[in-house]
C-alpha cells in the first residue's frame, strides 16, 4: 500500500511505518502547486542580475563568486560530485529509505525551489527499490548532512552507487534497470538535495523507535525480575507517583502494577517478609524507566517537527517571492534529541544490569541459587551472562557522552560551529542493540528465577511473557553453550515479541 506524505503534518506513526515497510511513498498531490511556484521563483532568479546564494553563486566560502547563467547546470552537477566524500560502511537500506522520505517531506513544503520532477524521481526510486549507497561517515551536521545526501543525489543524476534487486551497482545502471531516467539538475536543485538534516534525522528516528521498544520491554523484564526476587509491589502504589506528577513515572508504575496483578509469588510474602525495602533497582524502577520514557517523548516531539521541516538554504517564500538565506540546515535540535535518546537508553540498561546482578547474587536474591543454576559449583549458570551485561552497560555509558557539545570549524571557517548530529544519531543503533541484549539477559535471569519459585506462579501477563521466552530459550539446567540463547533473547526484545506477549501498551 502506498504511503502518502502530507508535508508539515506527517506523524511519528507514519514515519515508523515508512521505516518498517518497503512499499511506495508519495507526496500528497496538493503539494505540487506550491512546489511549482517556488521553482518558478528560482528559475527567474537564475536569469536575473542580483546574486542569489547557490543559484548564481558558488557555495560556502566561494559564495562571492558569480556563476554565469549558462553554467547553472554544471554548477549543480559539480556540487553533487565534489560533495560525494562519504566514507565507511553503507547505511542500512531501511534508514536510507527513511532519509529519502524525509527529503521528500522537506521538498514537499514548496520552499526549496526544486521542480516536481525531482520529487517524482525520489518517489520512483523508492517505489522501484533503487536504494542509494550512503557511506555513514562524513557529516558534521551543518551545513546539513552534505556528504551523505550528496551520495543520494549522485544516484539521481546517474552517478554514485545503489542497491537494486539485491545487487550493488552503479547509480546510472540501477536507474536504467528500474526503468527510471537520471535528472539534469536545474538552478539550486543540487543544493536543495544535499543541504538538509535528513540523514541525521532519519538515523535519530530509527534510534528513537528502537529505544522506545526497549523502554517498553524494560517494563516487562523489570516486572519479571521483581517477582523473581520476591520484590514488593508497594512502591508501585499510584499515590506515590501522583505526588511527584511525572507522566512517564506514573505510566510505568501503572503498567508494572498490571503486569504483577494476580501473582501467587507476590501474595506468598506479603506477610512475614523480614525485608523492609528492596534495593533501588527494584524499588525505583518507575522513577528511572519513567524518566527515560519522558526523555524519549521529548526527543520524539523534536524529531517529529524536524522530520516535517524545511532545512535547506536558501529558502523560497512563495507568498512574497523572496529568497532568504538562513541556517535551518544546522542540526542542533537533532543533535540534542540524539543525546537525550542516548542518555535514556544508557539508563534503561544501567538499572536493568543492576537487576541482573541482584538475581545472580545469592546474598541479595532472596534464596535463589547462586548464578541461578540448580547445581552451583559444577555449573556456573548465568555467571558470565551477567558479566556480558555489565560490559554492554559500560559501553553504553561511554557512548552516551554528548555529541552536541562538540564542534569544529570547517569550510575555511565559514561553517564555524557545527552540531555533530550525524554520528550522535548513528551511535544510537549500536546502543539500542546493546540494551536489547542487556534486557534479553535480564529476561533469561528473571525467567530462571521465576522457574525456581515453583510451585508458586507469577501473574498471568508475565506467564505469557515467560512462555514467549521459553519458546526460544529453554530453562537452564546443566551448563550449555549460551551464546545462541543470549541472541535469541535479545531478538525477542528487539522484535517486540516479549512486549506483545505481556500485552503492554504505551503511547509515544
mmCIF file of C-alpha atoms in Angstrom, residues 170-490:
data_model
loop_
_atom_site.group_PDB
_atom_site.id
_atom_site.type_symbol
_atom_site.label_atom_id
_atom_site.label_comp_id
_atom_site.label_asym_id
_atom_site.label_seq_id
_atom_site.Cartn_x
_atom_site.Cartn_y
_atom_site.Cartn_z
ATOM 1 C CA UNK A 170 26.373 1.939 -10.431
ATOM 2 C CA UNK A 171 23.724 4.594 -9.903
ATOM 3 C CA UNK A 172 23.046 5.017 -13.625
ATOM 4 C CA UNK A 173 22.767 1.276 -14.156
ATOM 5 C CA UNK A 174 20.372 0.925 -11.199
ATOM 6 C CA UNK A 175 18.112 3.633 -12.585
ATOM 7 C CA UNK A 176 18.149 2.077 -16.039
ATOM 8 C CA UNK A 177 17.309 -1.387 -14.720
ATOM 9 C CA UNK A 178 14.418 0.128 -12.753
ATOM 10 C CA UNK A 179 13.113 1.952 -15.810
ATOM 11 C CA UNK A 180 13.980 5.393 -14.441
ATOM 12 C CA UNK A 181 15.813 8.287 -16.104
ATOM 13 C CA UNK A 182 18.523 10.374 -14.428
ATOM 14 C CA UNK A 183 17.646 14.010 -13.894
ATOM 15 C CA UNK A 184 19.597 17.031 -15.144
ATOM 16 C CA UNK A 185 19.683 19.397 -12.203
ATOM 17 C CA UNK A 186 18.337 22.915 -12.609
ATOM 18 C CA UNK A 187 19.101 26.031 -10.566
ATOM 19 C CA UNK A 188 19.542 25.328 -6.837
ATOM 20 C CA UNK A 189 18.313 21.741 -7.150
ATOM 21 C CA UNK A 190 21.613 20.114 -6.213
ATOM 22 C CA UNK A 191 21.902 22.424 -3.224
ATOM 23 C CA UNK A 192 18.323 21.660 -2.146
ATOM 24 C CA UNK A 193 19.036 17.929 -2.263
ATOM 25 C CA UNK A 194 22.193 17.944 -0.137
ATOM 26 C CA UNK A 195 21.583 20.885 2.194
ATOM 27 C CA UNK A 196 19.393 19.477 4.974
ATOM 28 C CA UNK A 197 19.299 17.309 8.091
ATOM 29 C CA UNK A 198 17.590 14.250 6.629
ATOM 30 C CA UNK A 199 20.475 11.789 7.207
ATOM 31 C CA UNK A 200 20.822 12.751 10.876
ATOM 32 C CA UNK A 201 17.076 12.894 11.419
ATOM 33 C CA UNK A 202 16.489 9.507 9.793
ATOM 34 C CA UNK A 203 19.167 7.865 11.951
ATOM 35 C CA UNK A 204 17.819 9.589 15.067
ATOM 36 C CA UNK A 205 14.258 8.463 14.315
ATOM 37 C CA UNK A 206 15.376 4.861 13.862
ATOM 38 C CA UNK A 207 17.242 5.145 17.164
ATOM 39 C CA UNK A 208 14.153 6.611 18.807
ATOM 40 C CA UNK A 209 11.897 3.786 17.629
ATOM 41 C CA UNK A 210 14.372 1.164 18.870
ATOM 42 C CA UNK A 211 14.801 2.960 22.189
ATOM 43 C CA UNK A 212 11.033 3.161 22.689
ATOM 44 C CA UNK A 213 10.678 -0.558 22.054
ATOM 45 C CA UNK A 214 13.440 -1.183 24.585
ATOM 46 C CA UNK A 215 11.732 1.027 27.173
ATOM 47 C CA UNK A 216 8.521 -0.988 26.854
ATOM 48 C CA UNK A 217 10.469 -4.242 27.063
ATOM 49 C CA UNK A 218 12.209 -2.966 30.210
ATOM 50 C CA UNK A 219 8.819 -2.584 31.886
ATOM 51 C CA UNK A 220 8.168 -6.281 31.247
ATOM 52 C CA UNK A 221 11.609 -7.538 32.258
ATOM 53 C CA UNK A 222 11.641 -5.375 35.382
ATOM 54 C CA UNK A 223 8.281 -6.797 36.468
ATOM 55 C CA UNK A 224 9.621 -10.310 35.865
ATOM 56 C CA UNK A 225 12.704 -9.512 37.936
ATOM 57 C CA UNK A 226 10.570 -8.100 40.731
ATOM 58 C CA UNK A 227 8.693 -11.373 41.024
ATOM 59 C CA UNK A 228 11.844 -13.450 40.619
ATOM 60 C CA UNK A 229 13.445 -11.899 43.709
ATOM 61 C CA UNK A 230 10.105 -11.703 45.533
ATOM 62 C CA UNK A 231 10.161 -7.921 45.479
ATOM 63 C CA UNK A 232 7.480 -5.692 46.914
ATOM 64 C CA UNK A 233 4.787 -4.041 44.809
ATOM 65 C CA UNK A 234 4.165 -1.379 47.471
ATOM 66 C CA UNK A 235 6.448 1.135 45.670
ATOM 67 C CA UNK A 236 4.079 0.917 42.694
ATOM 68 C CA UNK A 237 1.200 2.452 44.658
ATOM 69 C CA UNK A 238 -0.255 5.189 42.432
ATOM 70 C CA UNK A 239 -0.449 7.649 45.327
ATOM 71 C CA UNK A 240 3.356 7.760 45.424
ATOM 72 C CA UNK A 241 3.664 8.650 41.763
ATOM 73 C CA UNK A 242 0.762 11.093 41.710
ATOM 74 C CA UNK A 243 2.537 13.108 44.415
ATOM 75 C CA UNK A 244 5.516 13.559 42.106
ATOM 76 C CA UNK A 245 3.499 14.046 38.948
ATOM 77 C CA UNK A 246 5.828 12.942 36.139
ATOM 78 C CA UNK A 247 3.786 11.295 33.392
ATOM 79 C CA UNK A 248 6.372 8.657 32.479
ATOM 80 C CA UNK A 249 6.787 7.576 36.093
ATOM 81 C CA UNK A 250 3.023 7.291 36.519
ATOM 82 C CA UNK A 251 2.691 5.313 33.289
ATOM 83 C CA UNK A 252 5.455 2.855 34.179
ATOM 84 C CA UNK A 253 4.114 2.242 37.692
ATOM 85 C CA UNK A 254 0.644 1.630 36.275
ATOM 86 C CA UNK A 255 1.972 -0.800 33.647
ATOM 87 C CA UNK A 256 4.059 -2.711 36.189
ATOM 88 C CA UNK A 257 1.095 -2.960 38.559
ATOM 89 C CA UNK A 258 -0.993 -4.527 35.803
ATOM 90 C CA UNK A 259 1.774 -6.962 34.915
ATOM 91 C CA UNK A 260 2.166 -8.163 38.502
ATOM 92 C CA UNK A 261 -1.525 -8.369 39.320
ATOM 93 C CA UNK A 262 -2.506 -11.921 40.279
ATOM 94 C CA UNK A 263 0.985 -13.181 41.071
ATOM 95 C CA UNK A 264 0.969 -16.014 43.599
ATOM 96 C CA UNK A 265 4.659 -15.358 44.160
ATOM 97 C CA UNK A 266 3.839 -11.825 45.306
ATOM 98 C CA UNK A 267 0.998 -12.950 47.564
ATOM 99 C CA UNK A 268 3.211 -15.564 49.238
ATOM 100 C CA UNK A 269 5.414 -13.000 51.006
ATOM 101 C CA UNK A 270 3.057 -10.139 51.832
ATOM 102 C CA UNK A 271 3.069 -11.322 55.448
ATOM 103 C CA UNK A 272 6.174 -12.237 57.407
ATOM 104 C CA UNK A 273 8.755 -10.899 54.945
ATOM 105 C CA UNK A 274 11.649 -9.605 57.075
ATOM 106 C CA UNK A 275 12.889 -7.263 54.349
ATOM 107 C CA UNK A 276 11.753 -3.683 54.881
ATOM 108 C CA UNK A 277 12.727 -2.261 51.487
ATOM 109 C CA UNK A 278 14.070 -3.571 48.211
ATOM 110 C CA UNK A 279 17.241 -2.197 46.579
ATOM 111 C CA UNK A 280 16.812 0.832 44.342
ATOM 112 C CA UNK A 281 16.974 -1.204 41.128
ATOM 113 C CA UNK A 282 13.661 -2.795 42.205
ATOM 114 C CA UNK A 283 12.087 -0.023 44.259
ATOM 115 C CA UNK A 284 12.872 2.880 41.914
ATOM 116 C CA UNK A 285 12.002 1.287 38.590
ATOM 117 C CA UNK A 286 9.140 3.697 37.796
ATOM 118 C CA UNK A 287 11.291 6.687 38.673
ATOM 119 C CA UNK A 288 14.171 5.610 36.412
ATOM 120 C CA UNK A 289 12.400 3.971 33.486
ATOM 121 C CA UNK A 290 9.669 6.595 33.734
ATOM 122 C CA UNK A 291 12.236 9.391 33.446
ATOM 123 C CA UNK A 292 13.638 7.661 30.354
ATOM 124 C CA UNK A 293 10.110 7.461 28.924
ATOM 125 C CA UNK A 294 9.645 11.201 29.445
ATOM 126 C CA UNK A 295 13.002 11.943 27.822
ATOM 127 C CA UNK A 296 12.171 9.786 24.804
ATOM 128 C CA UNK A 297 8.814 11.522 24.429
ATOM 129 C CA UNK A 298 10.571 14.881 24.485
ATOM 130 C CA UNK A 299 13.022 13.744 21.802
ATOM 131 C CA UNK A 300 10.115 12.356 19.776
ATOM 132 C CA UNK A 301 8.426 15.755 19.637
ATOM 133 C CA UNK A 302 11.647 17.374 18.406
ATOM 134 C CA UNK A 303 12.217 14.758 15.726
ATOM 135 C CA UNK A 304 8.609 14.842 14.540
ATOM 136 C CA UNK A 305 8.941 18.584 13.974
ATOM 137 C CA UNK A 306 12.313 18.171 12.264
ATOM 138 C CA UNK A 307 11.002 15.407 10.009
ATOM 139 C CA UNK A 308 8.405 17.838 8.674
ATOM 140 C CA UNK A 309 10.757 20.816 8.454
ATOM 141 C CA UNK A 310 12.411 22.618 5.550
ATOM 142 C CA UNK A 311 16.115 22.509 6.319
ATOM 143 C CA UNK A 312 17.951 23.593 3.180
ATOM 144 C CA UNK A 313 19.228 27.052 2.219
ATOM 145 C CA UNK A 314 18.304 29.500 0.793
ATOM 146 C CA UNK A 315 14.546 29.234 1.224
ATOM 147 C CA UNK A 316 11.841 30.461 -1.093
ATOM 148 C CA UNK A 317 8.937 32.357 0.460
ATOM 149 C CA UNK A 318 6.236 31.791 -2.121
ATOM 150 C CA UNK A 319 3.863 34.391 -0.646
ATOM 151 C CA UNK A 320 6.337 37.255 -1.120
ATOM 152 C CA UNK A 321 8.636 35.932 -3.818
ATOM 153 C CA UNK A 322 11.626 36.393 -1.513
ATOM 154 C CA UNK A 323 14.630 34.067 -1.478
ATOM 155 C CA UNK A 324 16.052 34.169 2.037
ATOM 156 C CA UNK A 325 19.389 32.870 3.227
ATOM 157 C CA UNK A 326 19.306 31.396 6.736
ATOM 158 C CA UNK A 327 20.545 28.478 8.792
ATOM 159 C CA UNK A 328 17.834 25.825 9.042
ATOM 160 C CA UNK A 329 20.424 23.274 7.917
ATOM 161 C CA UNK A 330 22.078 23.431 11.350
ATOM 162 C CA UNK A 331 21.109 20.152 13.021
ATOM 163 C CA UNK A 332 21.462 21.252 16.655
ATOM 164 C CA UNK A 333 17.879 20.186 17.537
ATOM 165 C CA UNK A 334 18.601 16.716 16.132
ATOM 166 C CA UNK A 335 21.895 16.513 17.996
ATOM 167 C CA UNK A 336 20.171 17.412 21.274
ATOM 168 C CA UNK A 337 17.450 14.830 20.626
ATOM 169 C CA UNK A 338 20.028 12.147 19.823
ATOM 170 C CA UNK A 339 21.879 12.898 23.052
ATOM 171 C CA UNK A 340 18.625 12.670 25.009
ATOM 172 C CA UNK A 341 17.842 9.299 23.446
ATOM 173 C CA UNK A 342 21.362 8.068 24.201
ATOM 174 C CA UNK A 343 21.064 9.045 27.871
ATOM 175 C CA UNK A 344 17.687 7.315 28.168
ATOM 176 C CA UNK A 345 18.985 4.127 26.550
ATOM 177 C CA UNK A 346 22.055 4.087 28.796
ATOM 178 C CA UNK A 347 19.964 4.440 31.948
ATOM 179 C CA UNK A 348 17.427 1.797 30.907
ATOM 180 C CA UNK A 349 20.353 -0.588 30.505
ATOM 181 C CA UNK A 350 22.120 0.542 33.681
ATOM 182 C CA UNK A 351 19.245 -0.210 36.041
ATOM 183 C CA UNK A 352 18.427 -3.441 34.184
ATOM 184 C CA UNK A 353 22.006 -4.595 34.673
ATOM 185 C CA UNK A 354 21.745 -3.993 38.408
ATOM 186 C CA UNK A 355 18.631 -6.186 38.492
ATOM 187 C CA UNK A 356 20.589 -8.936 36.713
ATOM 188 C CA UNK A 357 23.378 -8.592 39.273
ATOM 189 C CA UNK A 358 20.810 -8.792 42.063
ATOM 190 C CA UNK A 359 19.309 -12.022 40.739
ATOM 191 C CA UNK A 360 22.590 -13.898 40.328
ATOM 192 C CA UNK A 361 23.857 -12.933 43.807
ATOM 193 C CA UNK A 362 22.551 -15.382 46.442
ATOM 194 C CA UNK A 363 23.085 -12.835 49.217
ATOM 195 C CA UNK A 364 20.589 -10.460 47.584
ATOM 196 C CA UNK A 365 18.192 -12.621 45.567
ATOM 197 C CA UNK A 366 16.089 -13.914 48.489
ATOM 198 C CA UNK A 367 17.027 -17.569 48.351
ATOM 199 C CA UNK A 368 17.617 -18.027 44.636
ATOM 200 C CA UNK A 369 20.591 -20.324 43.930
ATOM 201 C CA UNK A 370 23.957 -18.783 43.027
ATOM 202 C CA UNK A 371 24.003 -17.623 39.403
ATOM 203 C CA UNK A 372 20.540 -19.140 39.004
ATOM 204 C CA UNK A 373 21.801 -22.645 38.349
ATOM 205 C CA UNK A 374 20.103 -25.561 40.155
ATOM 206 C CA UNK A 375 23.504 -27.197 40.696
ATOM 207 C CA UNK A 376 26.048 -24.474 41.543
ATOM 208 C CA UNK A 377 29.709 -25.360 41.671
ATOM 209 C CA UNK A 378 29.711 -27.987 38.987
ATOM 210 C CA UNK A 379 27.735 -25.464 36.915
ATOM 211 C CA UNK A 380 28.370 -21.727 36.543
ATOM 212 C CA UNK A 381 24.875 -20.947 35.321
ATOM 213 C CA UNK A 382 24.373 -17.344 34.233
ATOM 214 C CA UNK A 383 27.566 -16.053 35.840
ATOM 215 C CA UNK A 384 29.181 -14.794 32.640
ATOM 216 C CA UNK A 385 25.910 -13.711 31.078
ATOM 217 C CA UNK A 386 25.810 -11.168 33.918
ATOM 218 C CA UNK A 387 29.401 -10.125 33.113
ATOM 219 C CA UNK A 388 28.414 -9.623 29.461
ATOM 220 C CA UNK A 389 25.532 -7.407 30.542
ATOM 221 C CA UNK A 390 27.956 -5.358 32.645
ATOM 222 C CA UNK A 391 30.288 -4.925 29.668
ATOM 223 C CA UNK A 392 27.439 -3.728 27.450
ATOM 224 C CA UNK A 393 26.147 -1.404 30.160
ATOM 225 C CA UNK A 394 29.547 0.218 30.494
ATOM 226 C CA UNK A 395 29.934 0.523 26.733
ATOM 227 C CA UNK A 396 26.604 2.329 26.528
ATOM 228 C CA UNK A 397 27.631 4.696 29.306
ATOM 229 C CA UNK A 398 30.629 5.758 27.231
ATOM 230 C CA UNK A 399 28.548 6.046 24.075
ATOM 231 C CA UNK A 400 26.040 8.232 25.926
ATOM 232 C CA UNK A 401 28.547 11.045 26.353
ATOM 233 C CA UNK A 402 27.085 14.026 24.489
ATOM 234 C CA UNK A 403 27.980 14.680 20.874
ATOM 235 C CA UNK A 404 26.175 18.015 20.683
ATOM 236 C CA UNK A 405 28.731 19.725 22.924
ATOM 237 C CA UNK A 406 31.441 19.070 20.350
ATOM 238 C CA UNK A 407 32.109 21.346 17.400
ATOM 239 C CA UNK A 408 34.902 22.103 14.977
ATOM 240 C CA UNK A 409 35.159 24.826 12.305
ATOM 241 C CA UNK A 410 35.031 23.635 8.699
ATOM 242 C CA UNK A 411 35.000 25.076 5.180
ATOM 243 C CA UNK A 412 37.676 27.711 5.794
ATOM 244 C CA UNK A 413 35.879 28.876 8.953
ATOM 245 C CA UNK A 414 32.690 29.772 7.081
ATOM 246 C CA UNK A 415 30.934 26.916 8.852
ATOM 247 C CA UNK A 416 32.494 27.659 12.217
ATOM 248 C CA UNK A 417 30.035 25.914 14.550
ATOM 249 C CA UNK A 418 28.558 22.519 13.752
ATOM 250 C CA UNK A 419 26.177 20.136 15.531
ATOM 251 C CA UNK A 420 27.766 16.678 15.208
ATOM 252 C CA UNK A 421 24.217 15.346 14.892
ATOM 253 C CA UNK A 422 25.130 12.701 12.326
ATOM 254 C CA UNK A 423 27.340 10.489 14.463
ATOM 255 C CA UNK A 424 25.292 11.448 17.518
ATOM 256 C CA UNK A 425 22.336 9.801 15.794
ATOM 257 C CA UNK A 426 24.297 6.923 14.238
ATOM 258 C CA UNK A 427 25.590 5.702 17.596
ATOM 259 C CA UNK A 428 22.032 5.046 18.726
ATOM 260 C CA UNK A 429 21.793 1.871 16.649
ATOM 261 C CA UNK A 430 24.732 0.351 18.490
ATOM 262 C CA UNK A 431 23.370 1.464 21.841
ATOM 263 C CA UNK A 432 19.921 0.022 21.173
ATOM 264 C CA UNK A 433 21.458 -3.311 20.155
ATOM 265 C CA UNK A 434 23.413 -3.311 23.427
ATOM 266 C CA UNK A 435 20.398 -2.534 25.601
ATOM 267 C CA UNK A 436 18.332 -5.177 23.809
ATOM 268 C CA UNK A 437 20.966 -7.733 24.765
ATOM 269 C CA UNK A 438 21.004 -6.493 28.374
ATOM 270 C CA UNK A 439 17.226 -6.802 28.565
ATOM 271 C CA UNK A 440 17.351 -10.214 26.907
ATOM 272 C CA UNK A 441 19.786 -11.382 29.573
ATOM 273 C CA UNK A 442 17.533 -9.910 32.247
ATOM 274 C CA UNK A 443 14.582 -11.829 30.822
ATOM 275 C CA UNK A 444 16.627 -15.039 30.933
ATOM 276 C CA UNK A 445 17.657 -14.430 34.548
ATOM 277 C CA UNK A 446 14.164 -13.421 35.632
ATOM 278 C CA UNK A 447 12.629 -16.400 33.867
ATOM 279 C CA UNK A 448 15.114 -18.676 35.591
ATOM 280 C CA UNK A 449 14.279 -17.083 38.926
ATOM 281 C CA UNK A 450 10.534 -17.406 38.420
ATOM 282 C CA UNK A 451 11.005 -21.080 37.492
ATOM 283 C CA UNK A 452 12.844 -21.582 40.782
ATOM 284 C CA UNK A 453 9.812 -20.287 42.712
ATOM 285 C CA UNK A 454 7.615 -23.209 41.577
ATOM 286 C CA UNK A 455 5.045 -24.368 42.517
ATOM 287 C CA UNK A 456 4.222 -20.686 43.061
ATOM 288 C CA UNK A 457 3.388 -18.976 39.798
ATOM 289 C CA UNK A 458 3.781 -15.448 38.522
ATOM 290 C CA UNK A 459 0.991 -13.192 37.237
ATOM 291 C CA UNK A 460 -0.866 -14.125 34.017
ATOM 292 C CA UNK A 461 0.737 -11.422 31.817
ATOM 293 C CA UNK A 462 4.197 -12.451 32.986
ATOM 294 C CA UNK A 463 3.392 -16.122 32.474
ATOM 295 C CA UNK A 464 2.597 -15.232 28.865
ATOM 296 C CA UNK A 465 5.888 -13.366 28.569
ATOM 297 C CA UNK A 466 7.735 -16.309 30.094
ATOM 298 C CA UNK A 467 6.065 -18.680 27.649
ATOM 299 C CA UNK A 468 7.262 -16.486 24.768
ATOM 300 C CA UNK A 469 10.769 -16.646 26.206
ATOM 301 C CA UNK A 470 10.650 -20.400 26.714
ATOM 302 C CA UNK A 471 9.578 -20.887 23.096
ATOM 303 C CA UNK A 472 13.017 -19.541 22.157
ATOM 304 C CA UNK A 473 15.217 -20.175 25.196
ATOM 305 C CA UNK A 474 14.866 -23.304 27.351
ATOM 306 C CA UNK A 475 15.209 -23.159 31.101
ATOM 307 C CA UNK A 476 18.832 -23.628 32.177
ATOM 308 C CA UNK A 477 19.648 -26.899 33.950
ATOM 309 C CA UNK A 478 23.151 -28.139 33.194
ATOM 310 C CA UNK A 479 25.576 -25.636 31.700
ATOM 311 C CA UNK A 480 25.348 -25.333 27.929
ATOM 312 C CA UNK A 481 26.647 -23.200 25.080
ATOM 313 C CA UNK A 482 24.815 -19.958 25.875
ATOM 314 C CA UNK A 483 25.686 -17.521 23.084
ATOM 315 C CA UNK A 484 22.752 -18.548 20.838
ATOM 316 C CA UNK A 485 20.380 -18.283 23.806
ATOM 317 C CA UNK A 486 21.549 -14.742 24.542
ATOM 318 C CA UNK A 487 20.993 -13.733 20.932
ATOM 319 C CA UNK A 488 17.573 -15.370 20.839
ATOM 320 C CA UNK A 489 16.547 -13.485 23.978
ATOM 321 C CA UNK A 490 17.848 -10.192 22.548
#
